[in-house]
Coordinates of N, CA, C and O and ligand atoms in Angstrom, one line a residue:
M14 N 108.6 85.6 78.7 CA 107.5 85.9 79.6 C 107.9 87.2 80.3 O 109.0 87.4 80.8
T15 N 106.9 88.1 80.5 CA 107.2 89.4 81.2 C 107.3 89.1 82.7 O 106.6 88.3 83.2
K16 N 108.2 89.8 83.3 CA 108.5 89.6 84.7 C 107.3 90.1 85.5 O 106.8 91.2 85.3
K17 N 106.9 89.3 86.5 CA 105.7 89.7 87.3 C 106.3 90.5 88.5 O 106.9 90.0 89.5
I18 N 106.1 91.9 88.4 CA 106.6 92.8 89.4 C 105.5 93.3 90.3 O 104.5 93.8 89.7
A19 N 105.6 93.1 91.6 CA 104.5 93.6 92.5 C 105.1 94.8 93.4 O 106.3 94.7 93.8
L20 N 104.3 95.8 93.5 CA 104.7 96.8 94.4 C 104.0 96.6 95.8 O 102.8 96.2 95.8
F21 N 104.7 96.6 96.9 CA 104.1 96.5 98.2 C 104.2 97.9 98.9 O 105.3 98.2 99.5
P22 N 103.2 98.7 98.7 CA 103.3 100.1 99.2 C 102.8 100.2 100.7 O 101.9 99.4 101.1
G23 N 103.3 101.1 101.4 CA 102.9 101.3 102.8 C 103.7 102.3 103.5 O 104.7 102.9 102.9
S24 N 103.4 102.6 104.7 CA 104.2 103.5 105.5 C 105.4 102.8 106.2 O 106.4 103.3 106.5
F25 N 105.1 101.5 106.6 CA 106.1 100.7 107.3 C 106.9 101.4 108.4 O 108.1 101.5 108.3
D26 N 106.1 101.9 109.3 CA 106.7 102.8 110.4 C 106.3 102.2 111.7 O 105.5 102.8 112.4
P27 N 106.9 101.1 112.1 CA 108.0 100.3 111.4 C 107.4 99.1 110.6 O 106.3 98.8 110.7
F28 N 108.3 98.5 109.8 CA 108.1 97.3 109.1 C 108.1 96.2 110.1 O 108.9 96.1 110.9
T29 N 107.0 95.3 110.0 CA 106.8 94.3 111.1 C 106.9 92.9 110.5 O 107.0 92.7 109.3
K30 N 106.8 91.9 111.4 CA 106.8 90.5 110.9 C 105.6 90.2 110.1 O 105.6 89.3 109.2
G31 N 104.5 91.0 110.3 CA 103.3 90.8 109.5 C 103.6 91.3 108.1 O 103.2 90.6 107.1
H32 N 104.3 92.4 107.9 CA 104.7 92.8 106.6 C 105.7 91.8 105.9 O 105.5 91.5 104.7
E33 N 106.6 91.4 106.7 CA 107.6 90.4 106.2 C 106.9 89.1 105.7 O 107.2 88.6 104.6
D34 N 105.9 88.7 106.4 CA 105.1 87.5 106.0 C 104.4 87.7 104.7 O 104.4 86.8 103.8
I35 N 103.9 88.9 104.5 CA 103.2 89.2 103.2 C 104.2 89.1 102.1 O 103.9 88.5 101.0
V36 N 105.4 89.7 102.3 CA 106.4 89.7 101.2 C 106.9 88.2 100.9 O 106.9 87.8 99.8
L37 N 107.2 87.5 102.0 CA 107.6 86.1 101.8 C 106.6 85.2 101.0 O 106.9 84.5 100.1
R38 N 105.3 85.4 101.4 CA 104.3 84.7 100.7 C 104.1 85.2 99.3 O 103.9 84.4 98.4
G39 N 104.2 86.5 99.1 CA 104.1 87.1 97.7 C 105.2 86.5 96.8 O 105.0 86.4 95.6
L40 N 106.3 86.2 97.3 CA 107.5 85.8 96.5 C 107.2 84.4 95.9 O 107.9 84.0 95.0
K41 N 106.1 83.7 96.4 CA 105.8 82.4 95.8 C 105.2 82.6 94.4 O 105.2 81.7 93.6
F42 N 104.6 83.8 94.2 CA 104.0 84.0 92.8 C 104.4 85.2 92.1 O 104.0 85.4 91.0
F43 N 105.3 86.1 92.7 CA 105.8 87.2 91.9 C 107.3 87.0 91.7 O 108.0 86.4 92.6
D44 N 107.8 87.6 90.6 CA 109.2 87.4 90.3 C 110.0 88.5 91.1 O 111.2 88.2 91.5
E45 N 109.4 89.6 91.4 CA 110.1 90.6 92.1 C 109.1 91.4 93.0 O 108.0 91.7 92.5
I46 N 109.5 91.8 94.2 CA 108.6 92.6 95.0 C 109.4 93.9 95.4 O 110.5 93.8 95.9
V47 N 108.7 95.0 95.1 CA 109.4 96.3 95.5 C 108.6 96.9 96.7 O 107.4 97.2 96.6
I48 N 109.3 96.9 97.8 CA 108.7 97.5 99.0 C 108.8 99.0 98.8 O 109.9 99.5 98.8
A49 N 107.7 99.7 98.7 CA 107.7 101.1 98.4 C 107.2 101.9 99.6 O 106.0 101.8 100.0
I50 N 108.1 102.6 100.3 CA 107.7 103.4 101.5 C 107.3 104.8 101.1 O 108.0 105.5 100.5
G51 N 106.0 105.1 101.4 CA 105.5 106.4 101.1 C 106.1 107.4 102.0 O 106.1 107.2 103.3
Y52 N 106.8 108.4 101.5 CA 107.6 109.3 102.3 C 107.6 110.7 101.7 O 108.0 110.8 100.5
N53 N 107.3 111.7 102.5 CA 107.4 113.0 102.1 C 108.5 113.7 102.9 O 108.4 113.9 104.1
S54 N 109.6 114.1 102.3 CA 110.8 114.6 103.0 C 110.4 116.0 103.7 O 111.1 116.4 104.6
K55 N 109.4 116.6 103.2 CA 109.0 117.9 103.8 C 108.2 117.7 105.1 O 108.1 118.6 105.9
K56 N 107.6 116.5 105.2 CA 106.8 116.2 106.5 C 107.6 115.2 107.2 O 107.4 114.0 107.0
Q57 N 108.5 115.6 108.1 CA 109.4 114.6 108.8 C 108.6 114.1 110.0 O 109.0 114.3 111.1
N58 N 107.6 113.3 109.7 CA 106.8 112.8 110.8 C 106.8 111.3 111.1 O 105.9 110.7 111.6
R59 N 108.0 110.7 110.7 CA 108.1 109.3 110.9 C 108.6 109.0 112.3 O 109.4 109.8 112.9
Y60 N 108.3 107.8 112.9 CA 108.8 107.4 114.2 C 110.2 106.8 113.9 O 111.2 107.2 114.6
V61 N 110.3 105.9 113.0 CA 111.6 105.3 112.7 C 112.1 106.1 111.5 O 111.5 106.2 110.4
P62 N 113.3 106.8 111.6 CA 113.8 107.6 110.5 C 113.9 106.8 109.2 O 114.2 105.6 109.2
I63 N 113.6 107.4 108.1 CA 113.5 106.7 106.8 C 114.7 105.9 106.4 O 114.7 104.8 106.0
E64 N 115.9 106.6 106.6 CA 117.2 105.9 106.2 C 117.4 104.6 107.0 O 117.8 103.6 106.5
K65 N 117.0 104.7 108.3 CA 117.2 103.5 109.2 C 116.2 102.4 108.8 O 116.6 101.3 108.7
M66 N 114.9 102.8 108.5 CA 114.0 101.8 108.1 C 114.4 101.1 106.8 O 114.3 99.9 106.7
I67 N 114.9 101.9 105.8 CA 115.3 101.3 104.6 C 116.4 100.3 104.8 O 116.4 99.1 104.4
R68 N 117.4 100.7 105.7 CA 118.5 99.8 106.0 C 118.1 98.5 106.7 O 118.5 97.4 106.3
L69 N 117.2 98.6 107.6 CA 116.7 97.5 108.4 C 115.9 96.5 107.5 O 116.1 95.3 107.6
I70 N 115.1 97.0 106.6 CA 114.3 96.2 105.7 C 115.3 95.5 104.7 O 115.2 94.3 104.5
E71 N 116.2 96.3 104.2 CA 117.2 95.7 103.2 C 118.0 94.6 103.9 O 118.2 93.5 103.3
E72 N 118.4 94.8 105.1 CA 119.2 93.7 105.8 C 118.3 92.5 106.1 O 118.8 91.4 106.0
S73 N 117.0 92.7 106.3 CA 116.1 91.5 106.5 C 116.0 90.7 105.3 O 115.8 89.5 105.4
F74 N 116.1 91.3 104.1 CA 116.0 90.5 102.9 C 117.3 90.4 102.1 O 117.3 90.2 100.9
S75 N 118.4 90.6 102.8 CA 119.7 90.7 102.2 C 120.1 89.4 101.3 O 120.9 89.5 100.4
T76 N 119.5 88.3 101.7 CA 119.8 87.1 100.9 C 118.9 86.9 99.7 O 119.1 85.9 99.0
D77 N 117.9 87.8 99.5 CA 117.0 87.6 98.4 C 117.0 88.8 97.4 O 116.4 89.8 97.7
P78 N 117.6 88.6 96.3 CA 117.7 89.7 95.3 C 116.4 90.1 94.7 O 116.3 91.1 94.0
R79 N 115.3 89.3 95.0 CA 114.0 89.6 94.4 C 113.3 90.7 95.1 O 112.2 91.1 94.7
V80 N 113.9 91.1 96.3 CA 113.2 92.1 97.1 C 114.0 93.4 97.1 O 115.2 93.4 97.3
R81 N 113.3 94.5 96.8 CA 114.0 95.8 96.8 C 113.2 96.8 97.6 O 112.0 96.6 97.8
V82 N 113.9 97.8 98.1 CA 113.2 98.8 98.9 C 113.4 100.2 98.3 O 114.5 100.6 97.9
I83 N 112.3 100.9 98.1 CA 112.4 102.3 97.6 C 111.5 103.2 98.4 O 110.7 102.7 99.2
T84 N 111.7 104.5 98.3 CA 110.7 105.5 98.9 C 110.0 106.2 97.7 O 110.6 106.2 96.6
Y85 N 108.8 106.7 98.0 CA 108.1 107.5 96.9 C 107.2 108.5 97.5 O 106.8 108.4 98.7
N86 N 107.0 109.5 96.7 CA 106.1 110.6 97.1 C 105.3 111.0 95.9 O 105.5 112.1 95.3
E87 N 104.4 110.1 95.5 CA 103.5 110.4 94.3 C 102.3 109.4 94.5 O 102.3 108.6 95.4
L88 N 101.5 109.4 93.5 CA 100.4 108.4 93.5 C 100.9 107.0 93.4 O 101.8 106.8 92.5
T89 N 100.4 106.1 94.2 CA 100.9 104.7 94.1 C 100.7 104.2 92.7 O 101.6 103.5 92.1
A90 N 99.6 104.5 92.1 CA 99.3 104.0 90.7 C 100.3 104.6 89.7 O 100.7 103.8 88.8
S91 N 100.7 105.8 89.8 CA 101.7 106.4 88.9 C 103.0 105.7 89.1 O 103.8 105.4 88.1
L92 N 103.4 105.4 90.3 CA 104.7 104.8 90.6 C 104.7 103.4 90.0 O 105.6 103.0 89.4
A93 N 103.5 102.6 90.2 CA 103.4 101.3 89.7 C 103.6 101.3 88.1 O 104.4 100.5 87.6
K94 N 103.0 102.2 87.5 CA 103.1 102.3 86.0 C 104.5 102.6 85.6 O 105.1 101.9 84.7
R95 N 105.2 103.6 86.3 CA 106.5 103.9 86.0 C 107.5 102.8 86.2 O 108.5 102.6 85.5
M96 N 107.2 101.9 87.2 CA 108.1 100.8 87.5 C 107.8 99.5 86.8 O 108.4 98.5 87.1
N97 N 106.7 99.6 85.9 CA 106.3 98.4 85.2 C 105.8 97.4 86.1 O 105.9 96.2 85.8
A98 N 105.2 97.8 87.2 CA 104.6 96.8 88.1 C 103.1 96.7 87.8 O 102.4 97.7 87.9
A99 N 102.7 95.5 87.5 CA 101.3 95.3 87.1 C 100.5 94.9 88.3 O 99.2 94.8 88.2
Y100 N 101.1 94.7 89.5 CA 100.4 94.3 90.7 C 100.7 95.1 91.9 O 101.9 95.6 92.1
L101 N 99.7 95.3 92.7 CA 99.9 95.9 94.0 C 99.7 94.8 95.0 O 98.7 94.1 94.9
L102 N 100.5 94.7 96.0 CA 100.4 93.6 97.0 C 100.0 94.3 98.3 O 100.5 95.3 98.7
R103 N 98.9 93.8 98.9 CA 98.4 94.4 100.2 C 98.0 93.3 101.2 O 97.6 92.2 100.7
G104 N 98.1 93.5 102.4 CA 97.7 92.5 103.4 C 96.4 92.9 104.0 O 96.0 94.1 104.1
L105 N 95.6 91.9 104.3 CA 94.3 92.1 105.0 C 94.2 91.5 106.3 O 94.3 90.2 106.4
R106 N 94.1 92.3 107.4 CA 94.0 91.7 108.7 C 92.6 91.5 109.2 O 92.3 90.6 109.9
N107 N 91.7 92.4 108.8 CA 90.3 92.4 109.3 C 89.4 93.1 108.4 O 89.8 93.6 107.4
T108 N 88.1 93.3 108.9 CA 87.1 94.0 108.1 C 87.4 95.5 107.9 O 87.1 96.1 106.9
T109 N 88.1 96.0 108.9 CA 88.5 97.5 108.8 C 89.4 97.6 107.6 O 89.3 98.6 106.8
D110 N 90.5 96.8 107.6 CA 91.4 96.8 106.4 C 90.6 96.6 105.1 O 90.8 97.3 104.2
F111 N 89.7 95.7 105.1 CA 88.9 95.4 103.9 C 88.2 96.6 103.4 O 88.3 96.9 102.2
E112 N 87.4 97.2 104.3 CA 86.6 98.4 103.9 C 87.5 99.5 103.2 O 87.2 100.0 102.1
F113 N 88.6 99.7 103.8 CA 89.5 100.8 103.3 C 90.2 100.3 102.0 O 90.2 101.0 101.0
E114 N 90.7 99.1 102.0 CA 91.5 98.6 100.8 C 90.6 98.4 99.6 O 91.0 98.6 98.5
N115 N 89.3 98.1 99.9 CA 88.3 98.0 98.8 C 88.3 99.3 98.0 O 88.4 99.3 96.8
S116 N 88.1 100.4 98.7 CA 88.0 101.7 98.1 C 89.3 102.1 97.4 O 89.3 102.6 96.3
V117 N 90.4 101.9 98.1 CA 91.7 102.3 97.5 C 91.9 101.5 96.2 O 92.4 102.1 95.2
S118 N 91.6 100.2 96.2 CA 91.9 99.4 95.0 C 91.1 99.8 93.9 O 91.5 99.8 92.7
Q119 N 89.8 100.3 94.1 CA 88.9 100.7 93.0 C 89.5 102.0 92.4 O 89.6 102.2 91.2
M120 N 90.0 102.9 93.3 CA 90.6 104.1 92.8 C 91.9 103.9 92.0 O 92.1 104.4 91.0
N121 N 92.7 102.9 92.5 CA 93.9 102.6 91.8 C 93.7 102.0 90.4 O 94.4 102.3 89.5
R122 N 92.6 101.2 90.4 CA 92.3 100.6 89.1 C 91.8 101.7 88.1 O 92.0 101.7 86.9
Y123 N 91.0 102.7 88.7 CA 90.6 103.8 87.8 C 91.8 104.6 87.3 O 91.8 105.0 86.1
L124 N 92.8 104.8 88.1 CA 94.0 105.6 87.7 C 94.9 104.8 86.8 O 95.6 105.4 86.0
Y125 N 94.9 103.5 86.9 CA 95.8 102.6 86.1 C 95.0 101.3 85.8 O 95.0 100.4 86.6
K126 N 94.4 101.3 84.6 CA 93.4 100.2 84.3 C 94.0 98.8 84.4 O 93.3 97.9 84.9
E127 N 95.2 98.6 84.1 CA 95.8 97.3 84.1 C 96.3 96.8 85.4 O 96.8 95.7 85.6
L128 N 96.2 97.7 86.4 CA 96.8 97.4 87.7 C 95.9 96.5 88.5 O 94.7 96.8 88.7
E129 N 96.4 95.3 89.0 CA 95.6 94.4 89.8 C 96.1 94.5 91.2 O 97.3 94.3 91.5
T130 N 95.2 94.7 92.2 CA 95.6 94.6 93.6 C 95.4 93.2 94.1 O 94.3 92.6 93.9
V131 N 96.5 92.6 94.6 CA 96.4 91.2 95.1 C 96.4 91.3 96.7 O 97.3 91.9 97.2
F132 N 95.4 90.7 97.3 CA 95.3 90.7 98.8 C 95.7 89.4 99.4 O 95.2 88.4 98.9
L133 N 96.5 89.4 100.4 CA 96.8 88.2 101.1 C 96.2 88.4 102.5 O 96.4 89.4 103.2
I134 N 95.5 87.4 103.0 CA 94.9 87.4 104.3 C 96.1 87.1 105.3 O 96.9 86.2 105.1
T135 N 96.2 88.0 106.3 CA 97.3 87.8 107.2 C 97.4 86.5 107.9 O 96.3 85.9 108.3
S136 N 98.6 86.0 108.1 CA 98.7 84.7 108.9 C 98.3 85.0 110.3 O 98.6 86.1 110.8
P137 N 97.5 84.1 110.9 CA 96.9 84.3 112.2 C 97.9 84.8 113.3 O 97.6 85.7 114.1
A138 N 99.2 84.3 113.2 CA 100.2 84.7 114.2 C 100.5 86.1 114.2 O 101.0 86.7 115.1
Y139 N 100.2 86.8 113.0 CA 100.7 88.2 112.8 C 99.5 89.1 112.7 O 99.7 90.3 112.5
A140 N 98.3 88.6 112.8 CA 97.1 89.4 112.6 C 96.9 90.6 113.6 O 96.3 91.6 113.3
G141 N 97.5 90.4 114.8 CA 97.4 91.4 115.8 C 98.4 92.5 115.7 O 98.4 93.4 116.5
I142 N 99.4 92.3 114.8 CA 100.5 93.3 114.8 C 100.1 94.5 114.0 O 99.6 94.4 112.9
N143 N 100.3 95.6 114.7 CA 99.9 96.9 114.1 C 101.0 97.9 114.3 O 101.4 98.1 115.5
S144 N 101.5 98.5 113.3 CA 102.6 99.5 113.4 C 102.4 100.6 114.4 O 103.3 101.0 115.1
S145 N 101.2 101.1 114.4 CA 101.0 102.3 115.2 C 101.0 101.9 116.7 O 101.5 102.6 117.6
I146 N 100.5 100.7 117.0 CA 100.6 100.2 118.4 C 102.0 100.0 118.8 O 102.5 100.3 119.9
I147 N 102.8 99.4 117.9 CA 104.2 99.1 118.2 C 104.9 100.4 118.4 O 105.7 100.5 119.4
R148 N 104.6 101.5 117.7 CA 105.3 102.8 117.9 C 105.0 103.3 119.3 O 105.8 103.8 120.0
E149 N 103.7 103.2 119.7 CA 103.2 103.7 120.9 C 103.9 103.0 122.1 O 104.4 103.6 123.0
V150 N 104.0 101.7 122.0 CA 104.6 100.9 123.1 C 106.1 101.1 123.2 O 106.7 101.3 124.2
H151 N 106.7 101.2 122.0 CA 108.2 101.4 122.0 C 108.6 102.8 122.5 O 109.6 102.9 123.2
K152 N 107.7 103.8 122.2 CA 108.0 105.1 122.7 C 108.1 105.2 124.2 O 108.9 106.0 124.8
Y153 N 107.4 104.3 124.9 CA 107.4 104.3 126.4 C 108.4 103.3 126.9 O 108.4 102.9 128.1
G154 N 109.3 102.8 126.0 CA 110.4 102.0 126.5 C 110.3 100.5 126.5 O 111.2 99.8 126.9
A155 N 109.1 100.0 126.0 CA 109.0 98.5 126.0 C 109.7 97.9 124.8 O 109.9 98.6 123.8
N156 N 110.1 96.7 125.0 CA 110.8 96.0 123.9 C 109.8 95.4 122.9 O 108.9 94.6 123.3
V157 N 110.0 95.7 121.7 CA 109.0 95.3 120.7 C 109.6 94.3 119.6 O 109.0 94.0 118.6
N158 N 110.8 93.9 119.9 CA 111.6 93.1 118.9 C 110.9 91.8 118.5 O 111.1 91.3 117.4
E159 N 110.1 91.3 119.4 CA 109.3 90.1 119.1 C 108.4 90.2 117.9 O 108.2 89.2 117.2
F160 N 108.0 91.5 117.6 CA 107.1 91.7 116.5 C 107.8 92.1 115.2 O 107.1 92.4 114.2
L161 N 109.1 92.3 115.2 CA 109.9 92.8 114.1 C 110.9 91.8 113.6 O 111.4 91.0 114.4
P162 N 111.2 91.8 112.3 CA 112.2 90.9 111.7 C 113.6 91.3 111.9 O 114.5 90.8 111.3
Y163 N 113.8 92.3 112.8 CA 115.2 92.9 113.1 C 115.0 93.5 114.5 O 114.0 93.4 115.1
E164 N 116.1 94.0 115.0 CA 116.1 94.7 116.3 C 116.0 96.2 116.2 O 116.8 96.8 115.5
L165 N 115.0 96.7 116.9 CA 114.9 98.2 116.8 C 115.6 98.8 118.0 O 115.4 98.4 119.1
Ligands
LIG3 P1 99.5 101.9 105.2 O1 99.8 103.3 105.8 O2 99.4 101.9 103.7 O3 98.3 101.2 105.8 P2 101.1 100.0 106.5 O4 102.6 100.1 106.6 O5 100.4 100.2 107.8 O6 100.8 101.1 105.5 O7 100.7 98.7 105.9 C1 101.1 98.3 104.6 C2 100.3 97.0 104.2 O8 100.7 96.0 105.1 C3 98.8 97.2 104.2 O9 98.3 96.4 103.1 C4 98.4 96.6 105.5 O10 97.1 96.0 105.5 C5 99.5 95.4 105.6 N1 99.7 95.1 107.0 C6 99.9 95.9 108.1 N2 100.1 95.2 109.2 C7 100.0 93.9 108.8 C8 100.1 92.6 109.5 N3 100.3 92.6 110.8 N4 100.0 91.5 108.8 C9 99.8 91.5 107.4 N5 99.7 92.6 106.7 C10 99.8 93.8 107.4

């Protein structure tokens, strides 16, 4: 049987407990999950430096060989095809996520016909976690470790 590989694409700036929850639940039905951080080395506009984010995510899943972390700077659909990933994994928090994800998934299917996007509804405990709010709060010195699977 062919291995069910899912790509979990995002900016993950930073990777949160909400993201971790999507990966852990995804592992119930995928053989491998590749966390793919969209990153352009020419636009150094991340809050958490890319090398640090990769290390922290890898440490969070260090006991599970089914999870890998990569960076990419190309169309998500092209990356999925190249990596033999027939699935994209995405989380849905609310209707705003839905509106956007709906359009993106239609485009991805147009770009790579066999690609299926699988959506997981966020667990209630994590629905309010938002990377951009965490960045903002952390920038002003507040402790945000409660929302992350590691210490920032
Ligand atoms: P993007 O820039 O692609 O939106 P993010 O890193 O913000 O990247 O999110 C990556 C994926 O994780 C998206 O599918 C997003 O909906 C989902 N996600 C973001 N925050 C949460 C959360 N708190 N719980 C579950 N899923 C989430």
